[in-house]
Tab-separated table of C-alpha atoms in Angstrom:
chain	number	residue	atom	x	y	z
A	186	UNK	CA	96.138	47.347	88.040
A	187	UNK	CA	98.851	48.916	90.073
A	188	UNK	CA	100.638	45.613	90.509
A	189	UNK	CA	100.348	44.864	86.805
A	190	UNK	CA	101.919	48.261	85.903
A	191	UNK	CA	104.812	47.661	88.373
A	192	UNK	CA	105.565	44.289	86.753
A	193	UNK	CA	105.617	45.977	83.342
A	194	UNK	CA	108.210	48.404	84.607
A	195	UNK	CA	110.654	45.514	84.664
A	196	UNK	CA	112.077	46.216	88.073
A	197	UNK	CA	113.391	49.690	87.163
A	198	UNK	CA	112.782	52.048	90.125
A	199	UNK	CA	112.899	55.199	88.051
A	200	UNK	CA	110.121	53.827	85.751
A	201	UNK	CA	107.873	52.997	88.781
A	202	UNK	CA	108.560	56.390	90.310
A	203	UNK	CA	107.839	58.309	87.196
A	204	UNK	CA	104.541	56.577	86.455
A	205	UNK	CA	103.637	56.553	90.095
A	206	UNK	CA	104.035	60.308	90.341
A	207	UNK	CA	101.433	60.693	87.576
A	208	UNK	CA	98.945	58.200	88.835
A	209	UNK	CA	98.930	58.555	92.582
A	210	UNK	CA	96.377	61.330	92.528
A	211	UNK	CA	94.190	59.752	89.763
A	212	UNK	CA	91.034	58.203	91.108
A	213	UNK	CA	89.345	57.469	87.785
A	214	UNK	CA	89.757	53.808	86.857
A	215	UNK	CA	90.050	54.521	83.172
A	216	UNK	CA	93.242	56.501	83.714
A	217	UNK	CA	94.928	53.491	85.245
A	218	UNK	CA	93.636	51.152	82.422
A	219	UNK	CA	95.027	53.468	79.729
A	220	UNK	CA	98.503	53.199	81.272
A	221	UNK	CA	98.258	49.457	81.952
A	222	UNK	CA	96.992	48.608	78.464
A	223	UNK	CA	99.021	51.065	76.343
A	224	UNK	CA	100.589	49.721	73.178
A	225	UNK	CA	103.857	51.319	74.202
A	226	UNK	CA	104.623	48.473	76.475
A	227	UNK	CA	104.739	46.196	73.465
A	228	UNK	CA	107.301	48.266	71.514
A	229	UNK	CA	110.782	46.751	71.141
A	230	UNK	CA	113.525	48.817	72.702
A	231	UNK	CA	115.056	49.839	69.419
A	232	UNK	CA	111.568	50.895	68.152
A	233	UNK	CA	111.108	53.077	71.264
A	234	UNK	CA	114.395	54.841	70.570
A	235	UNK	CA	116.177	53.133	73.434
A	236	UNK	CA	113.785	54.766	75.888
A	237	UNK	CA	112.165	52.768	78.641
A	238	UNK	CA	108.523	52.187	77.721
A	239	UNK	CA	107.420	53.527	81.085
A	240	UNK	CA	109.348	56.740	80.555
A	241	UNK	CA	108.098	57.140	76.983
A	242	UNK	CA	104.533	56.522	78.212
A	243	UNK	CA	104.891	59.111	80.986
A	244	UNK	CA	106.197	61.616	78.397
A	245	UNK	CA	103.300	61.086	75.958
A	246	UNK	CA	100.832	61.602	78.800
A	247	UNK	CA	102.297	64.936	79.669
A	248	UNK	CA	100.127	68.151	79.029
A	249	UNK	CA	101.361	69.812	75.841
A	250	UNK	CA	102.774	72.779	77.676
A	251	UNK	CA	105.030	70.570	79.855
A	252	UNK	CA	105.955	68.271	76.995
A	253	UNK	CA	107.353	71.266	75.018
A	254	UNK	CA	109.403	72.454	78.028
A	255	UNK	CA	110.784	68.952	78.662
A	256	UNK	CA	111.734	68.471	74.969
A	257	UNK	CA	113.727	71.752	75.138
A	258	UNK	CA	115.927	70.079	77.797
A	259	UNK	CA	117.317	67.639	75.198
A	260	UNK	CA	119.528	70.572	73.998
A	261	UNK	CA	121.256	70.868	77.404
A	262	UNK	CA	124.789	69.504	77.816
A	263	UNK	CA	124.919	65.985	79.399
A	264	UNK	CA	128.468	66.264	80.576
A	265	UNK	CA	127.816	66.779	84.245
A	266	UNK	CA	127.112	70.530	83.869
A	267	UNK	CA	124.866	71.902	86.632
A	268	UNK	CA	121.957	74.140	85.722
A	269	UNK	CA	119.893	76.334	87.984
A	270	UNK	CA	116.151	76.229	87.702
A	271	UNK	CA	116.165	79.991	87.235
A	272	UNK	CA	118.461	79.662	84.190
A	273	UNK	CA	116.235	76.893	82.718
A	274	UNK	CA	113.150	78.996	83.159
A	275	UNK	CA	114.781	81.897	81.392
A	276	UNK	CA	115.685	79.576	78.450
A	277	UNK	CA	112.096	78.615	78.209
A	278	UNK	CA	111.079	82.308	78.308
A	279	UNK	CA	113.552	83.168	75.537
A	280	UNK	CA	112.152	80.533	73.265
A	281	UNK	CA	108.558	81.585	74.026
A	282	UNK	CA	107.330	78.194	75.262
A	283	UNK	CA	105.781	79.300	78.506
A	284	UNK	CA	102.035	79.159	77.959
A	285	UNK	CA	100.009	81.771	79.954
A	286	UNK	CA	96.646	80.650	78.643
A	287	UNK	CA	96.185	77.726	81.102
A	288	UNK	CA	97.008	79.550	84.313
A	289	UNK	CA	94.708	81.616	86.424
A	290	UNK	CA	95.234	85.224	87.468
A	291	UNK	CA	97.858	87.650	86.326
A	292	UNK	CA	100.881	85.417	86.725
A	293	UNK	CA	104.415	86.555	85.610
A	294	UNK	CA	106.281	84.395	83.208
A	295	UNK	CA	108.877	83.526	85.897
A	296	UNK	CA	106.101	82.256	88.151
A	297	UNK	CA	104.710	80.133	85.405
A	298	UNK	CA	108.107	78.701	84.654
A	299	UNK	CA	108.597	77.803	88.307
A	300	UNK	CA	105.281	75.941	88.285
A	301	UNK	CA	106.438	74.025	85.181
A	302	UNK	CA	109.756	73.119	86.749
A	303	UNK	CA	108.191	71.894	89.983
A	304	UNK	CA	105.611	69.906	88.078
A	305	UNK	CA	108.295	68.144	85.951
A	306	UNK	CA	110.473	67.564	89.056
A	307	UNK	CA	107.471	65.965	90.815
A	308	UNK	CA	106.947	63.689	87.790
A	309	UNK	CA	110.681	62.604	88.143
A	310	UNK	CA	111.781	64.054	84.781
A	311	UNK	CA	114.527	65.916	86.563
A	312	UNK	CA	116.962	63.912	88.716
A	313	UNK	CA	119.745	64.924	91.098
A	314	UNK	CA	117.982	68.202	91.904
A	315	UNK	CA	119.642	69.998	94.783
A	316	UNK	CA	117.322	72.276	96.859
A	317	UNK	CA	119.722	74.754	98.352
A	318	UNK	CA	116.923	76.247	100.380
A	319	UNK	CA	117.641	79.985	99.569
A	320	UNK	CA	113.728	80.606	98.530
A	321	UNK	CA	113.022	78.688	101.840
A	322	UNK	CA	115.257	80.325	104.468
A	323	UNK	CA	116.484	83.717	103.363
A	324	UNK	CA	115.517	86.486	105.877
A	325	UNK	CA	117.290	89.606	104.686
A	326	UNK	CA	117.895	90.972	101.196
A	327	UNK	CA	119.835	94.269	100.648
A	328	UNK	CA	119.594	95.599	97.067
A	329	UNK	CA	119.887	99.317	97.696
A	330	UNK	CA	121.887	101.619	95.376
A	331	UNK	CA	122.533	98.824	92.822
A	332	UNK	CA	121.027	100.370	89.676
A	333	UNK	CA	118.286	97.835	89.784
A	334	UNK	CA	115.935	98.011	86.795
A	335	UNK	CA	113.695	95.080	87.244
A	336	UNK	CA	112.928	92.944	90.353
A	337	UNK	CA	112.038	89.427	89.325
A	338	UNK	CA	108.647	88.121	90.384
A	339	UNK	CA	110.430	85.055	91.831
A	340	UNK	CA	111.014	87.311	94.809
A	341	UNK	CA	107.520	86.127	95.840
A	342	UNK	CA	108.863	82.697	96.606
A	343	UNK	CA	111.066	83.794	99.530
A	344	UNK	CA	108.335	82.940	101.964
A	345	UNK	CA	110.417	83.654	105.064
A	346	UNK	CA	111.825	86.981	103.890
A	347	UNK	CA	111.487	89.613	106.616
A	348	UNK	CA	113.682	92.505	105.465
A	349	UNK	CA	113.903	93.868	101.892
A	350	UNK	CA	115.826	96.992	100.994
A	351	UNK	CA	115.381	98.485	97.473
A	352	UNK	CA	116.254	102.020	98.458
A	353	UNK	CA	117.652	104.433	95.868
A	354	UNK	CA	117.243	102.422	92.777
A	355	UNK	CA	116.378	105.270	90.536
A	356	UNK	CA	115.772	103.187	87.331
A	357	UNK	CA	113.151	100.837	88.728
A	358	UNK	CA	109.650	101.653	87.537
A	359	UNK	CA	107.706	98.710	88.866
A	360	UNK	CA	107.709	96.346	91.747
A	361	UNK	CA	106.046	93.009	90.877
A	362	UNK	CA	102.798	92.229	92.709
A	363	UNK	CA	104.361	88.835	93.603
A	364	UNK	CA	106.092	90.723	96.441
A	365	UNK	CA	102.680	90.794	98.186
A	366	UNK	CA	103.002	87.024	98.801
A	367	UNK	CA	105.717	87.724	101.387
A	368	UNK	CA	103.445	87.482	104.408
A	369	UNK	CA	106.541	87.281	106.827
A	370	UNK	CA	107.907	90.603	105.493
A	371	UNK	CA	108.308	93.120	108.287
A	372	UNK	CA	110.558	95.868	106.680
A	373	UNK	CA	110.268	97.221	103.161
A	374	UNK	CA	112.404	100.193	101.862
A	375	UNK	CA	111.396	101.792	98.578
A	376	UNK	CA	112.486	105.269	99.332
A	377	UNK	CA	114.579	107.031	96.668
A	378	UNK	CA	112.972	104.915	93.842
A	379	UNK	CA	112.063	108.167	92.139
A	380	UNK	CA	110.719	106.600	88.971
A	381	UNK	CA	108.520	103.956	90.705
A	382	UNK	CA	105.162	104.438	88.970
A	383	UNK	CA	103.022	102.800	91.593
A	384	UNK	CA	103.078	100.475	94.595
A	385	UNK	CA	102.012	96.902	94.178
A	386	UNK	CA	98.192	96.690	94.044
A	387	UNK	CA	97.873	94.065	96.661
A	388	UNK	CA	100.276	95.694	99.156
A	389	UNK	CA	97.651	95.333	101.922
A	390	UNK	CA	98.335	91.566	101.930
A	391	UNK	CA	101.732	92.232	103.625
A	392	UNK	CA	100.104	91.424	106.980
A	393	UNK	CA	103.346	91.439	108.894
A	394	UNK	CA	104.767	94.776	107.480
A	395	UNK	CA	105.903	97.090	110.293
A	396	UNK	CA	108.192	99.484	108.473
A	397	UNK	CA	107.592	101.043	105.067
A	398	UNK	CA	109.685	103.817	103.466
A	399	UNK	CA	108.518	104.799	99.926
A	400	UNK	CA	108.884	107.092	97.012
A	401	UNK	CA	106.346	106.850	94.223
A	402	UNK	CA	105.132	108.958	91.240
A	403	UNK	CA	101.471	108.220	92.240
A	404	UNK	CA	99.126	111.128	92.769
A	405	UNK	CA	97.190	109.252	95.504
A	406	UNK	CA	97.048	105.993	97.332
A	407	UNK	CA	94.298	103.558	96.022
A	408	UNK	CA	91.765	102.187	98.396
A	409	UNK	CA	92.540	98.954	100.154
A	410	UNK	CA	96.272	99.624	99.855
A	411	UNK	CA	98.781	101.146	102.266
A	412	UNK	CA	95.899	102.486	104.400
A	413	UNK	CA	94.895	98.907	105.331
A	414	UNK	CA	98.284	97.874	106.736
A	415	UNK	CA	97.223	97.176	110.277
A	416	UNK	CA	100.597	96.090	111.508
A	417	UNK	CA	102.473	99.212	110.289
A	418	UNK	CA	104.527	100.955	112.932
A	419	UNK	CA	106.826	103.152	110.911
A	420	UNK	CA	105.836	104.939	107.674
A	421	UNK	CA	108.215	107.226	105.732
A	422	UNK	CA	106.962	109.092	102.649
A	423	UNK	CA	109.807	110.784	100.778
A	424	UNK	CA	109.993	112.963	97.684
A	425	UNK	CA	106.574	112.030	96.195
A	426	UNK	CA	106.247	115.103	94.032
A	427	UNK	CA	102.870	114.115	92.623
A	428	UNK	CA	101.271	112.800	95.730
A	429	UNK	CA	98.384	114.973	96.917
A	430	UNK	CA	96.945	113.139	99.843
A	431	UNK	CA	97.595	110.362	102.507
A	432	UNK	CA	95.660	107.184	102.461
A	433	UNK	CA	92.046	107.901	103.399
A	434	UNK	CA	91.660	104.787	105.532
A	435	UNK	CA	92.651	105.214	109.183
A	436	UNK	CA	93.650	101.577	109.874
A	437	UNK	CA	97.355	102.371	109.302
A	438	UNK	CA	97.079	105.543	111.459
A	439	UNK	CA	95.756	103.571	114.383
A	440	UNK	CA	98.795	101.327	114.466
A	441	UNK	CA	101.566	103.803	113.483
A	442	UNK	CA	104.199	104.860	116.008
A	443	UNK	CA	106.534	106.986	113.725
A	444	UNK	CA	105.462	108.976	110.675
A	445	UNK	CA	107.956	110.925	108.452
A	446	UNK	CA	106.641	113.097	105.659
A	447	UNK	CA	109.382	114.696	103.471
A	448	UNK	CA	109.504	116.890	100.336
A	449	UNK	CA	106.044	116.170	98.880
A	450	UNK	CA	105.195	119.393	97.227
A	451	UNK	CA	101.477	118.671	96.448
A	452	UNK	CA	100.643	116.837	99.659
A	453	UNK	CA	97.626	117.904	101.531
A	454	UNK	CA	97.532	116.356	105.036
A	455	UNK	CA	93.901	117.128	105.593
A	456	UNK	CA	92.450	114.597	103.179
A	457	UNK	CA	92.103	111.911	105.783
A	458	UNK	CA	88.697	110.473	106.869
A	459	UNK	CA	89.283	111.403	110.547
A	460	UNK	CA	86.485	110.644	112.936
A	461	UNK	CA	88.139	110.991	116.290
A	462	UNK	CA	90.087	107.805	115.886
A	463	UNK	CA	92.438	107.381	118.872
A	464	UNK	CA	96.019	107.150	117.550
A	465	UNK	CA	99.231	105.719	119.142
A	466	UNK	CA	101.629	107.948	117.227
A	467	UNK	CA	104.878	108.673	119.173
A	468	UNK	CA	106.882	110.701	116.633
A	469	UNK	CA	105.883	112.936	113.714
A	470	UNK	CA	108.606	114.459	111.463
A	471	UNK	CA	107.515	116.854	108.762
A	472	UNK	CA	109.966	118.279	106.161
A	473	UNK	CA	109.263	120.581	103.289
A	474	UNK	CA	105.591	120.395	102.812
A	475	UNK	CA	104.776	123.793	101.115
A	476	UNK	CA	100.946	123.157	101.051
A	477	UNK	CA	100.733	122.724	104.829
A	478	UNK	CA	99.359	125.892	106.423
A	479	UNK	CA	98.163	124.231	109.552
A	480	UNK	CA	98.556	120.919	111.310
A	481	UNK	CA	95.901	118.305	110.223
A	482	UNK	CA	92.895	117.748	112.432
A	483	UNK	CA	93.497	114.026	112.584
A	484	UNK	CA	96.675	114.591	114.582
A	485	UNK	CA	94.384	115.357	117.675
A	486	UNK	CA	93.916	111.603	117.942
A	487	UNK	CA	97.502	111.351	119.140
A	488	UNK	CA	97.100	113.938	121.990
A	489	UNK	CA	97.822	111.270	124.608
A	490	UNK	CA	100.782	109.493	122.948
A	491	UNK	CA	102.816	112.007	120.730
A	492	UNK	CA	106.230	112.544	122.227
A	493	UNK	CA	108.112	114.276	119.360
A	494	UNK	CA	106.885	116.759	116.894
A	495	UNK	CA	109.367	118.203	114.379
A	496	UNK	CA	108.409	120.617	111.623
A	497	UNK	CA	111.070	121.676	109.179
A	498	UNK	CA	111.003	123.959	106.163
A	499	UNK	CA	107.253	124.336	105.919
A	500	UNK	CA	107.285	127.909	104.348
A	501	UNK	CA	103.443	128.450	104.524
A	502	UNK	CA	102.787	127.197	108.010
A	503	UNK	CA	101.143	130.152	109.726
A	504	UNK	CA	100.274	128.959	113.121
A	505	UNK	CA	100.136	126.066	115.582
A	506	UNK	CA	96.578	125.099	116.617
A	507	UNK	CA	95.299	125.801	120.117
A	508	UNK	CA	94.440	122.132	120.542
A	509	UNK	CA	98.141	121.398	120.708
A	510	UNK	CA	97.945	122.358	124.360
A	511	UNK	CA	96.211	119.008	124.984
A	512	UNK	CA	99.242	116.953	123.994
A	513	UNK	CA	100.171	115.962	127.454
A	514	UNK	CA	102.901	113.419	126.436
A	515	UNK	CA	104.870	115.796	124.122
A	516	UNK	CA	108.506	115.966	125.240
A	517	UNK	CA	110.260	117.601	122.299
A	518	UNK	CA	109.052	120.235	119.851
A	519	UNK	CA	111.169	121.431	116.901
A	520	UNK	CA	110.161	124.343	114.689
A	521	UNK	CA	112.760	124.916	111.899
A	522	UNK	CA	112.640	127.178	108.916
A	523	UNK	CA	108.965	128.134	109.114
A	524	UNK	CA	109.141	131.855	108.360
A	525	UNK	CA	105.444	132.602	108.604
A	526	UNK	CA	105.227	131.102	112.145
A	527	UNK	CA	105.236	134.133	114.368
A	528	UNK	CA	103.801	132.975	117.740
A	529	UNK	CA	102.906	130.055	119.902
A	530	UNK	CA	99.469	128.897	121.119
A	531	UNK	CA	98.242	130.426	124.369
A	532	UNK	CA	97.942	127.017	126.061
A	533	UNK	CA	101.614	126.092	125.827
A	534	UNK	CA	101.990	126.082	129.605
A	535	UNK	CA	99.706	122.973	129.701
A	536	UNK	CA	102.446	121.062	127.973
A	537	UNK	CA	103.834	119.829	131.368
A	538	UNK	CA	105.905	116.931	129.737
A	539	UNK	CA	107.724	119.295	127.253
A	540	UNK	CA	111.425	119.097	128.026
A	541	UNK	CA	112.968	120.558	124.897
A	542	UNK	CA	111.975	123.260	122.489
A	543	UNK	CA	114.098	124.096	119.408
A	544	UNK	CA	113.321	127.171	117.288
A	545	UNK	CA	115.553	127.767	114.313
A	546	UNK	CA	115.342	130.151	111.388
A	547	UNK	CA	111.870	131.483	112.386
A	548	UNK	CA	112.933	135.035	112.901
A	549	UNK	CA	109.759	136.640	114.438
A	550	UNK	CA	109.066	133.550	116.612
A	551	UNK	CA	112.667	133.545	117.803
A	552	UNK	CA	112.327	137.189	118.814
A	553	UNK	CA	109.065	136.528	120.733
A	554	UNK	CA	110.465	133.599	122.663
A	555	UNK	CA	113.653	135.326	123.959
A	556	UNK	CA	114.211	134.578	127.695
A	557	UNK	CA	112.472	137.121	129.980
A	558	UNK	CA	111.946	139.783	127.250
A	559	UNK	CA	109.930	138.078	124.523
A	560	UNK	CA	106.111	138.273	124.470
A	561	UNK	CA	105.882	134.463	124.208
A	562	UNK	CA	108.531	133.668	126.891
A	563	UNK	CA	105.869	133.241	129.706
A	564	UNK	CA	104.335	130.441	127.533
A	565	UNK	CA	107.531	128.380	127.543
A	566	UNK	CA	109.393	129.368	130.748
A	567	UNK	CA	108.569	126.000	132.200
A	568	UNK	CA	110.459	124.157	129.462
A	569	UNK	CA	113.938	123.080	130.870
A	570	UNK	CA	115.766	123.311	127.534
A	571	UNK	CA	114.896	126.080	125.000
A	572	UNK	CA	117.378	126.706	122.184
A	573	UNK	CA	117.426	128.745	118.968
A	574	UNK	CA	119.673	126.676	116.766
A	575	UNK	CA	118.772	123.289	115.553
């Protein structure tokens, strides 16, 4: 039957290729018979509208959703003008001819259009298609501070993307879930996106993500989200005015090296399901967390690894815990603008690795830590560098 069909194509390679692309995956004998025995082969050229029977036959066999998209292309200029696939997909969208009913899942219109284009291309309805390889090879995308309002879901096709910066786009409200298909992504910056309503629901699928900075209007992190990012090394949470808790899962805590928490007025650091999980945290920077009255218990898991602890503008922090004395790797401690902090733990002399202590704008604590005369000076006299201005 295949040889019969080839003979009917009259030696035209395009006709053979077009029908072949539709039949190569068909294993039902009836499909092949319908093509071979179609009445379209018998039409005269003028009756067929000067269209090769093979091409007309392949068109009539198209699914309705593809046939409509292909028919639209008859409106395009045929004077050598080049069209991008993205432009064509947007034309289809504008005319409302992208059918969402036959696809599975919550696919964006751009994704559906891309499927249609690739399907028509595979069936040889598009010729001279140049694949420039940008969705294939791009590694870095910088879109910070560019008044971005919508990020197209086609971003999910950049399979090799490793670095994506969307910082300080104050008008963006949503990041498409398609971004979660970027399994090579290592760095994602969403900080300063003050109107971002929520993070993509499948963000845990970013299995290579190592650095994440974010700003969101969410009140909490859903389960199986950020807390399940097992490759995460750096996490920055900035100006999340509604956020009241960190992710409850400890998967991300076990992998983190650096954690920055900044200007989250409602954030309670104690809402983590801590069960003595050993951490590998090296640096913890805390800025302007008014609800923090004490360091969270889960931080004890980093007693053997934490090297820098910096606490800034925490107006209600009343004391440092006695268990801080067990942080044998701590090299630098910064206490800045914490007015209620009036003394240091008794065990400070156990911090034998501590090389630098900075105390700034903590009036009572500064008084107590003055060299030789302050009540807390004996606790810190072993520290090589003690200063009172940050």
